[in-house]
GROMACS .gro file of C-alpha atoms in nm:
model
  386
    1MET     CA    1   1.059   0.502   2.184
    2LYS     CA    2   1.137   0.324   1.860
    3TRP     CA    3   1.076   0.502   1.533
    4THR     CA    4   0.847   0.217   1.415
    5ASP     CA    5   0.634   0.257   1.735
    6HIS     CA    6   0.617   0.631   1.674
    7ILE     CA    7   0.496   0.573   1.317
    8LYS     CA    8   0.227   0.331   1.437
    9GLN     CA    9   0.103   0.579   1.694
   10VAL     CA   10   0.090   0.860   1.436
   11LYS     CA   11  -0.100   0.637   1.193
   12ILE     CA   12  -0.350   0.547   1.466
   13VAL     CA   13  -0.400   0.915   1.555
   14LEU     CA   14  -0.450   1.011   1.190
   15VAL     CA   15  -0.701   0.735   1.126
   16THR     CA   16  -0.886   0.822   1.447
   17MET     CA   17  -0.901   1.186   1.348
   18ALA     CA   18  -1.035   1.091   1.005
   19VAL     CA   19  -1.308   0.876   1.161
   20VAL     CA   20  -1.406   1.149   1.406
   21ILE     CA   21  -1.416   1.417   1.134
   22ALA     CA   22  -1.613   1.195   0.897
   23THR     CA   23  -1.860   1.087   1.168
   24ALA     CA   24  -1.914   1.443   1.291
   25SER     CA   25  -1.953   1.568   0.934
   26LEU     CA   26  -2.213   1.296   0.857
   27ILE     CA   27  -2.409   1.369   1.176
   28VAL     CA   28  -2.414   1.746   1.123
   29SER     CA   29  -2.502   1.714   0.760
   30ASN     CA   30  -2.784   1.468   0.827
   31ILE     CA   31  -2.930   1.708   1.085
   32LEU     CA   32  -2.913   1.998   0.841
   33VAL     CA   33  -3.062   1.790   0.559
   34SER     CA   34  -3.344   1.668   0.783
   35ASP     CA   35  -3.425   2.027   0.894
   36LEU     CA   36  -3.422   2.150   0.533
   37LYS     CA   37  -3.644   1.864   0.421
   38VAL     CA   38  -3.904   1.952   0.686
   39GLU     CA   39  -3.886   2.316   0.580
   40GLU     CA   40  -3.928   2.226   0.212
   41GLU     CA   41  -4.222   1.998   0.292
   42ASN     CA   42  -4.386   2.290   0.475
   43LYS     CA   43  -4.319   2.518   0.176
   44MET     CA   44  -4.472   2.263  -0.057
   45GLY     CA   45  -4.781   2.243   0.165
   46VAL     CA   46  -4.822   2.621   0.129
   47TRP     CA   47  -4.748   2.605  -0.246
   48ALA     CA   48  -5.006   2.323  -0.291
   49GLU     CA   49  -5.265   2.530  -0.104
   50ALA     CA   50  -5.182   2.821  -0.336
   51MET     CA   51  -5.247   2.590  -0.633
   52ARG     CA   52  -5.581   2.485  -0.486
   53SER     CA   53  -5.675   2.850  -0.449
   54LEU     CA   54  -5.568   2.918  -0.809
   55ASN     CA   55  -5.774   2.629  -0.945
   56THR     CA   56  -6.088   2.718  -0.744
   57ALA     CA   57  -6.065   3.097  -0.790
   58ASP     CA   58  -6.353   3.296  -0.935
   59GLU     CA   59  -6.373   3.653  -1.068
   60ASN     CA   60  -6.395   3.791  -0.714
   61THR     CA   61  -6.079   3.615  -0.579
   62ASP     CA   62  -5.764   3.823  -0.522
   63LEU     CA   63  -5.488   3.620  -0.681
   64ASN     CA   64  -5.194   3.848  -0.601
   65LEU     CA   65  -5.092   3.657  -0.286
   66VAL     CA   66  -5.154   3.322  -0.455
   67LEU     CA   67  -4.940   3.409  -0.755
   68CYS     CA   68  -4.667   3.552  -0.525
   69VAL     CA   69  -4.648   3.222  -0.336
   70ILE     CA   70  -4.637   3.019  -0.657
   71ASN     CA   71  -4.374   3.234  -0.825
   72GLU     CA   72  -4.147   3.245  -0.519
   73ASN     CA   73  -4.063   2.875  -0.556
   74ASN     CA   74  -3.738   2.889  -0.757
   75THR     CA   75  -3.557   2.593  -0.604
   76ILE     CA   76  -3.792   2.299  -0.549
   77PRO     CA   77  -3.876   2.088  -0.859
   78VAL     CA   78  -4.259   2.059  -0.888
   79ILE     CA   79  -4.491   1.883  -1.133
   80VAL     CA   80  -4.870   1.921  -1.107
   81THR     CA   81  -5.085   1.644  -1.257
   82ASP     CA   82  -5.460   1.598  -1.281
   83ARG     CA   83  -5.658   1.290  -1.183
   84ASN     CA   84  -5.566   1.129  -1.521
   85SER     CA   85  -5.192   1.188  -1.450
   86GLU     CA   86  -5.179   1.443  -1.730
   87ILE     CA   87  -4.932   1.730  -1.679
   88GLN     CA   88  -5.095   2.061  -1.578
   89THR     CA   89  -4.785   2.262  -1.499
   90TYR     CA   90  -4.429   2.235  -1.370
   91ARG     CA   91  -4.153   2.441  -1.220
   92ASN     CA   92  -3.774   2.405  -1.180
   93VAL     CA   93  -3.760   2.087  -1.393
   94SER     CA   94  -3.505   2.087  -1.675
   95ILE     CA   95  -3.640   1.955  -2.005
   96GLU     CA   96  -3.423   2.161  -2.241
   97GLY     CA   97  -3.332   2.008  -2.574
   98LYS     CA   98  -3.635   1.779  -2.587
   99ASP     CA   99  -3.937   1.801  -2.815
  100TYR     CA  100  -4.294   1.822  -2.681
  101ASN     CA  101  -4.366   1.451  -2.666
  102ASP     CA  102  -4.036   1.369  -2.505
  103SER     CA  103  -4.082   1.647  -2.255
  104ILE     CA  104  -4.421   1.520  -2.154
  105ALA     CA  105  -4.289   1.168  -2.116
  106VAL     CA  106  -4.001   1.288  -1.896
  107LEU     CA  107  -4.234   1.494  -1.677
  108LYS     CA  108  -4.476   1.203  -1.638
  109ALA     CA  109  -4.189   0.972  -1.544
  110ASP     CA  110  -4.056   1.215  -1.287
  111ALA     CA  111  -4.398   1.272  -1.140
  112ARG     CA  112  -4.461   0.899  -1.108
  113LYS     CA  113  -4.117   0.846  -0.946
  114TRP     CA  114  -4.173   1.130  -0.691
  115ARG     CA  115  -4.527   1.006  -0.615
  116GLU     CA  116  -4.391   0.656  -0.541
  117ARG     CA  117  -4.140   0.807  -0.299
  118GLY     CA  118  -4.422   0.978  -0.112
  119HIS     CA  119  -4.340   1.322  -0.240
  120ALA     CA  120  -4.693   1.418  -0.350
  121ILE     CA  121  -4.970   1.632  -0.206
  122ARG     CA  122  -5.327   1.563  -0.328
  123ILE     CA  123  -5.554   1.870  -0.356
  124ALA     CA  124  -5.925   1.807  -0.384
  125LEU     CA  125  -6.100   2.043  -0.628
  126GLY     CA  126  -6.449   1.893  -0.606
  127LYS     CA  127  -6.627   1.569  -0.531
  128LYS     CA  128  -6.428   1.366  -0.778
  129ASP     CA  129  -6.179   1.610  -0.914
  130TYR     CA  130  -5.830   1.656  -0.773
  131ILE     CA  131  -5.471   1.748  -0.864
  132ASP     CA  132  -5.144   1.599  -0.736
  133VAL     CA  133  -4.857   1.830  -0.650
  134CYS     CA  134  -4.546   1.610  -0.700
  135TYR     CA  135  -4.213   1.748  -0.585
  136ASP     CA  136  -3.852   1.649  -0.546
  137GLU     CA  137  -3.573   1.751  -0.315
  138SER     CA  138  -3.403   2.077  -0.409
  139LEU     CA  139  -3.054   2.089  -0.552
  140MET     CA  140  -2.928   2.236  -0.226
  141ILE     CA  141  -3.046   1.936  -0.023
  142LYS     CA  142  -2.895   1.693  -0.272
  143ARG     CA  143  -2.560   1.872  -0.251
  144LEU     CA  144  -2.572   1.874   0.126
  145ALA     CA  145  -2.649   1.501   0.129
  146THR     CA  146  -2.345   1.421  -0.086
  147TYR     CA  147  -2.112   1.677   0.073
  148PRO     CA  148  -2.008   1.454   0.377
  149TYR     CA  149  -1.899   1.179   0.139
  150VAL     CA  150  -1.690   1.421  -0.063
  151GLN     CA  151  -1.539   1.551   0.262
  152LEU     CA  152  -1.475   1.194   0.373
  153GLY     CA  153  -1.288   1.126   0.051
  154ILE     CA  154  -1.079   1.439   0.101
  155VAL     CA  155  -1.000   1.341   0.461
  156LEU     CA  156  -0.902   0.989   0.358
  157LEU     CA  157  -0.683   1.130   0.081
  158PHE     CA  158  -0.512   1.352   0.334
  159VAL     CA  159  -0.459   1.060   0.576
  160VAL     CA  160  -0.316   0.839   0.301
  161THR     CA  161  -0.087   1.120   0.188
  162ALA     CA  162   0.029   1.189   0.543
  163ILE     CA  163   0.097   0.820   0.610
  164PHE     CA  164   0.282   0.788   0.279
  165ALA     CA  165   0.491   1.093   0.372
  166LEU     CA  166   0.574   0.942   0.712
  167LEU     CA  167   0.673   0.609   0.560
  168THR     CA  168   0.882   0.782   0.300
  169SER     CA  169   1.054   0.984   0.574
  170LYS     CA  170   1.109   0.665   0.771
  171LYS     CA  171   1.263   0.489   0.472
  172ALA     CA  172   1.483   0.789   0.397
  173GLU     CA  173   1.607   0.789   0.759
  174GLN     CA  174   1.672   0.417   0.742
  175ASN     CA  175   1.870   0.467   0.421
  176LYS     CA  176   2.083   0.734   0.585
  177VAL     CA  177   2.153   0.502   0.880
  178TRP     CA  178   2.237   0.217   0.646
  179VAL     CA  179   2.471   0.427   0.437
  180GLY     CA  180   2.638   0.595   0.733
  181LEU     CA  181   2.691   0.270   0.921
  182SER     CA  182   2.822   0.089   0.616
  183LYS     CA  183   3.062   0.364   0.514
  184GLU     CA  184   3.189   0.403   0.866
  185THR     CA  185   3.236   0.029   0.905
  186ALA     CA  186   3.437   0.012   0.581
  187HIS     CA  187   3.646   0.307   0.696
  188GLN     CA  188   3.716   0.157   1.036
  189LEU     CA  189   3.812  -0.177   0.881
  190GLY     CA  190   4.052  -0.017   0.640
  191THR     CA  191   4.326   0.072   0.895
  192PRO     CA  192   4.355  -0.271   1.074
  193ILE     CA  193   4.339  -0.455   0.742
  194SER     CA  194   4.628  -0.248   0.605
  195SER     CA  195   4.825  -0.318   0.923
  196LEU     CA  196   4.758  -0.690   0.903
  197MET     CA  197   4.866  -0.696   0.538
  198ALA     CA  198   5.192  -0.528   0.639
  199TRP     CA  199   5.247  -0.773   0.925
  200THR     CA  200   5.194  -1.071   0.697
  201GLU     CA  201   5.458  -0.934   0.461
  202ILE     CA  202   5.701  -0.909   0.749
  203LEU     CA  203   5.613  -1.259   0.871
  204ARG     CA  204   5.657  -1.400   0.520
  205GLU     CA  205   6.008  -1.255   0.505
  206THR     CA  206   6.092  -1.384   0.854
  207TYR     CA  207   5.925  -1.720   0.833
  208PRO     CA  208   5.895  -1.804   0.465
  209GLU     CA  209   5.825  -2.172   0.530
  210ASP     CA  210   5.542  -2.121   0.785
  211THR     CA  211   5.234  -2.315   0.667
  212LEU     CA  212   4.995  -2.089   0.865
  213LEU     CA  213   5.076  -1.778   0.662
  214PRO     CA  214   4.860  -1.872   0.359
  215GLU     CA  215   4.560  -1.923   0.593
  216MET     CA  216   4.622  -1.586   0.751
  217GLU     CA  217   4.634  -1.424   0.411
  218LYS     CA  218   4.299  -1.586   0.319
  219ASP     CA  219   4.141  -1.440   0.627
  220ILE     CA  220   4.285  -1.096   0.552
  221ASN     CA  221   4.158  -1.115   0.197
  222ARG     CA  222   3.823  -1.213   0.338
  223LEU     CA  223   3.826  -0.901   0.560
  224GLN     CA  224   3.917  -0.698   0.254
  225VAL     CA  225   3.611  -0.839   0.069
  226ILE     CA  226   3.389  -0.754   0.367
  227ALA     CA  227   3.518  -0.399   0.378
  228ASP     CA  228   3.463  -0.368   0.007
  229ARG     CA  229   3.105  -0.485   0.046
  230PHE     CA  230   3.029  -0.233   0.315
  231SER     CA  231   3.182   0.046   0.103
  232LYS     CA  232   2.936  -0.038  -0.178
  233ILE     CA  233   2.627   0.002   0.041
  234GLY     CA  234   2.472   0.341  -0.034
  235SER     CA  235   2.628   0.369  -0.379
  236LEU     CA  236   2.508   0.217  -0.702
  237PRO     CA  237   2.742  -0.074  -0.776
  238GLU     CA  238   2.783  -0.156  -1.145
  239PRO     CA  239   2.634  -0.490  -1.230
  240SER     CA  240   2.817  -0.712  -1.480
  241PRO     CA  241   2.740  -1.045  -1.653
  242THR     CA  242   2.805  -1.309  -1.388
  243SER     CA  243   2.769  -1.686  -1.373
  244LEU     CA  244   2.525  -1.784  -1.098
  245ARG     CA  245   2.684  -2.126  -1.082
  246LYS     CA  246   3.015  -1.964  -1.005
  247VAL     CA  247   2.862  -1.738  -0.735
  248MET     CA  248   2.688  -2.035  -0.564
  249SER     CA  249   3.000  -2.250  -0.584
  250ASN     CA  250   3.213  -1.973  -0.424
  251VAL     CA  251   2.965  -1.934  -0.138
  252MET     CA  252   2.929  -2.308  -0.079
  253ASP     CA  253   3.310  -2.355  -0.075
  254TYR     CA  254   3.342  -2.074   0.180
  255MET     CA  255   3.060  -2.202   0.397
  256GLU     CA  256   3.169  -2.565   0.395
  257ARG     CA  257   3.519  -2.466   0.528
  258ARG     CA  258   3.359  -2.276   0.818
  259THR     CA  259   3.067  -2.495   0.908
  260SER     CA  260   3.032  -2.808   1.116
  261ARG     CA  261   3.058  -3.141   0.931
  262GLN     CA  262   2.719  -3.227   1.071
  263VAL     CA  263   2.570  -2.970   0.829
  264VAL     CA  264   2.537  -3.121   0.482
  265MET     CA  265   2.535  -2.867   0.200
  266THR     CA  266   2.410  -2.977  -0.143
  267CYS     CA  267   2.392  -2.776  -0.461
  268HIS     CA  268   2.137  -2.847  -0.737
  269PHE     CA  269   2.248  -2.681  -1.058
  270PRO     CA  270   2.097  -2.707  -1.407
  271GLU     CA  271   2.310  -2.843  -1.694
  272ASP     CA  272   2.326  -2.504  -1.863
  273ASP     CA  273   2.482  -2.215  -1.675
  274ILE     CA  274   2.268  -1.912  -1.593
  275VAL     CA  275   2.425  -1.569  -1.651
  276VAL     CA  276   2.263  -1.255  -1.510
  277ALA     CA  277   2.379  -0.897  -1.448
  278LEU     CA  278   2.469  -0.855  -1.087
  279ASN     CA  279   2.740  -0.737  -0.844
  280GLN     CA  280   2.908  -1.062  -0.751
  281SER     CA  281   3.051  -0.944  -0.420
  282LEU     CA  282   2.720  -0.814  -0.283
  283PHE     CA  283   2.515  -1.104  -0.415
  284GLU     CA  284   2.751  -1.357  -0.255
  285TRP     CA  285   2.692  -1.168   0.067
  286VAL     CA  286   2.318  -1.231   0.033
  287ILE     CA  287   2.362  -1.606  -0.015
  288GLU     CA  288   2.609  -1.618   0.275
  289ASN     CA  289   2.357  -1.449   0.501
  290LEU     CA  290   2.085  -1.700   0.403
  291CYS     CA  291   2.324  -1.993   0.460
  292LYS     CA  292   2.446  -1.860   0.796
  293ASN     CA  293   2.087  -1.808   0.911
  294ALA     CA  294   2.011  -2.164   0.800
  295VAL     CA  295   2.304  -2.302   1.003
  296ASP     CA  296   2.187  -2.105   1.308
  297ALA     CA  297   1.831  -2.231   1.265
  298MET     CA  298   1.953  -2.589   1.252
  299GLU     CA  299   2.180  -2.530   1.556
  300GLY     CA  300   2.476  -2.672   1.369
  301LYS     CA  301   2.320  -2.994   1.252
  302GLY     CA  302   2.105  -3.055   0.945
  303ARG     CA  303   2.089  -3.010   0.570
  304ILE     CA  304   2.104  -2.708   0.340
  305ASP     CA  305   1.993  -2.740  -0.024
  306VAL     CA  306   2.080  -2.464  -0.270
  307THR     CA  307   1.883  -2.488  -0.596
  308LEU     CA  308   1.943  -2.287  -0.906
  309SER     CA  309   1.686  -2.279  -1.189
  310GLN     CA  310   1.520  -2.050  -1.442
  311ASN     CA  311   1.197  -1.995  -1.628
  312ALA     CA  312   1.117  -1.781  -1.928
  313THR     CA  313   1.193  -1.447  -1.763
  314LYS     CA  314   1.362  -1.516  -1.427
  315ALA     CA  315   1.657  -1.677  -1.270
  316ILE     CA  316   1.560  -1.848  -0.942
  317VAL     CA  317   1.779  -1.927  -0.638
  318GLU     CA  318   1.634  -2.122  -0.348
  319VAL     CA  319   1.801  -2.188  -0.015
  320ALA     CA  320   1.623  -2.455   0.190
  321ASP     CA  321   1.719  -2.581   0.539
  322THR     CA  322   1.590  -2.837   0.787
  323GLY     CA  323   1.595  -2.598   1.080
  324LYS     CA  324   1.337  -2.494   1.336
  325GLY     CA  325   1.129  -2.297   1.085
  326ILE     CA  326   0.955  -1.960   1.120
  327ARG     CA  327   0.628  -1.902   1.292
  328LYS     CA  328   0.352  -1.776   1.061
  329LYS     CA  329   0.308  -1.453   1.256
  330ASP     CA  330   0.681  -1.378   1.213
  331ILE     CA  331   0.712  -1.443   0.840
  332ASP     CA  332   0.607  -1.086   0.745
  333ASN     CA  333   0.867  -0.943   0.985
  334VAL     CA  334   1.177  -1.143   0.897
  335PHE     CA  335   1.306  -0.871   0.660
  336ARG     CA  336   1.230  -0.587   0.899
  337PRO     CA  337   1.542  -0.417   1.040
  338GLY     CA  338   1.603  -0.521   1.399
  339PHE     CA  339   1.382  -0.828   1.394
  340THR     CA  340   1.558  -1.146   1.515
  341THR     CA  341   1.469  -1.466   1.694
  342LYS     CA  342   1.827  -1.528   1.798
  343LYS     CA  343   1.960  -1.467   2.147
  344ARG     CA  344   2.247  -1.282   1.986
  345GLY     CA  345   2.221  -1.077   1.668
  346TRP     CA  346   2.127  -0.738   1.537
  347GLY     CA  347   1.849  -0.849   1.304
  348LEU     CA  348   2.012  -0.676   1.007
  349GLY     CA  349   2.122  -0.969   0.788
  350LEU     CA  350   1.794  -1.038   0.607
  351SER     CA  351   1.711  -0.667   0.585
  352LEU     CA  352   2.044  -0.607   0.417
  353ALA     CA  353   1.984  -0.906   0.188
  354LYS     CA  354   1.648  -0.760   0.082
  355ARG     CA  355   1.803  -0.425   0.012
  356ILE     CA  356   2.075  -0.578  -0.205
  357VAL     CA  357   1.838  -0.796  -0.400
  358GLU     CA  358   1.552  -0.554  -0.452
  359GLU     CA  359   1.716  -0.212  -0.467
  360TYR     CA  360   2.048  -0.294  -0.628
  361HIS     CA  361   1.950  -0.587  -0.850
  362HIS     CA  362   1.577  -0.508  -0.896
  363GLY     CA  363   1.487  -0.864  -0.799
  364LYS     CA  364   1.268  -1.017  -0.536
  365ILE     CA  365   1.341  -1.214  -0.215
  366PHE     CA  366   1.079  -1.376   0.004
  367VAL     CA  367   1.001  -1.674   0.225
  368LYS     CA  368   0.869  -1.939  -0.014
  369SER     CA  369   0.766  -2.177   0.259
  370SER     CA  370   0.830  -2.240   0.627
  371GLU     CA  371   0.700  -2.486   0.883
  372VAL     CA  372   0.794  -2.494   1.248
  373GLY     CA  373   1.008  -2.798   1.320
  374VAL     CA  374   1.048  -2.884   0.952
  375GLY     CA  375   1.249  -2.601   0.790
  376THR     CA  376   1.242  -2.290   0.576
  377THR     CA  377   1.293  -2.214   0.208
  378PHE     CA  378   1.398  -1.866   0.093
  379ARG     CA  379   1.358  -1.778  -0.275
  380ILE     CA  380   1.530  -1.515  -0.481
  381GLU     CA  381   1.411  -1.413  -0.825
  382LEU     CA  382   1.633  -1.216  -1.063
  383ARG     CA  383   1.559  -1.087  -1.413
  384LEU     CA  384   1.730  -1.274  -1.688
  385GLY     CA  385   1.939  -1.080  -1.936
  386ILE     CA  386   2.262  -0.889  -1.923
   0.00000   0.00000   0.00000
């Protein structure tokens, strides 16, 4: 199983667990809250009856039980009003720090609000006289009602943290693979390159007039450059002030010598040169990869336009081709390691280009535009300054 598939499965499991936990928590909490609400409504019915007994009591009424019921309510906020909505008494309502008039206004507003929500019990005291026992939910019920959402937030935070840890682990593993593969490739290339250099020296002494030797030396030097590029992957290459015009020209010269004449390569440079801090060898590798992909997409016949420009803060390089284009569903995957639409290929070129541009040069590379059957334009943005 691929590591990416494993990550997707773990993310699905984590999200599913979060949904199950949150749903179960909400269901259980709603059941508990509903049961407590019923219990509190029953308690308020008894409390209201105790208030009726208190208001209709005479000198022969035993008020011990009535007062006991009234005084036992230490959790449910209650406000008792008369038929004129004037405050008679209240319990468990905080009005600290307010003067008398403000307190009365607050109590009347709360009573009116609770009555509108249906939290009021009317107690008849006579033919026309009555009191309203207005009550609110207790603090415990309010906490229980909000608890599932707090728990949901904690679960989501855990899931996000876990997924972030997995992605970080994945990236760290990819980095180790990149570095190990690059270093090993540079090491393996070192021995045959040294041998080839020695053989060319022997051939130069034996056949000093041979016209093929300079071309062989160019190819050996090219191998040396490739080995040097691989050796720099995984380290932090030192950037230096470099002319982008020179970099583009070097790549175009190299590609034109190794590309079919049916591929027309055109450079569009501004009048003033653009100098940025970069590692020339690695950045040339990026442009070469883009150009090689363009040639493959055009199947050896078409046009490549390389444009160099700048704005107030960025240097911009665009590589446009007239190839087969990229499907919309594949655009987000073109820089993913292993993704390729070629019959042959490892799918590492664009991933490596992205790593060089974004991690080593702190720039940005992306597909600016692409249309199937028309072509593709890749864009690189680099910070100006040295």
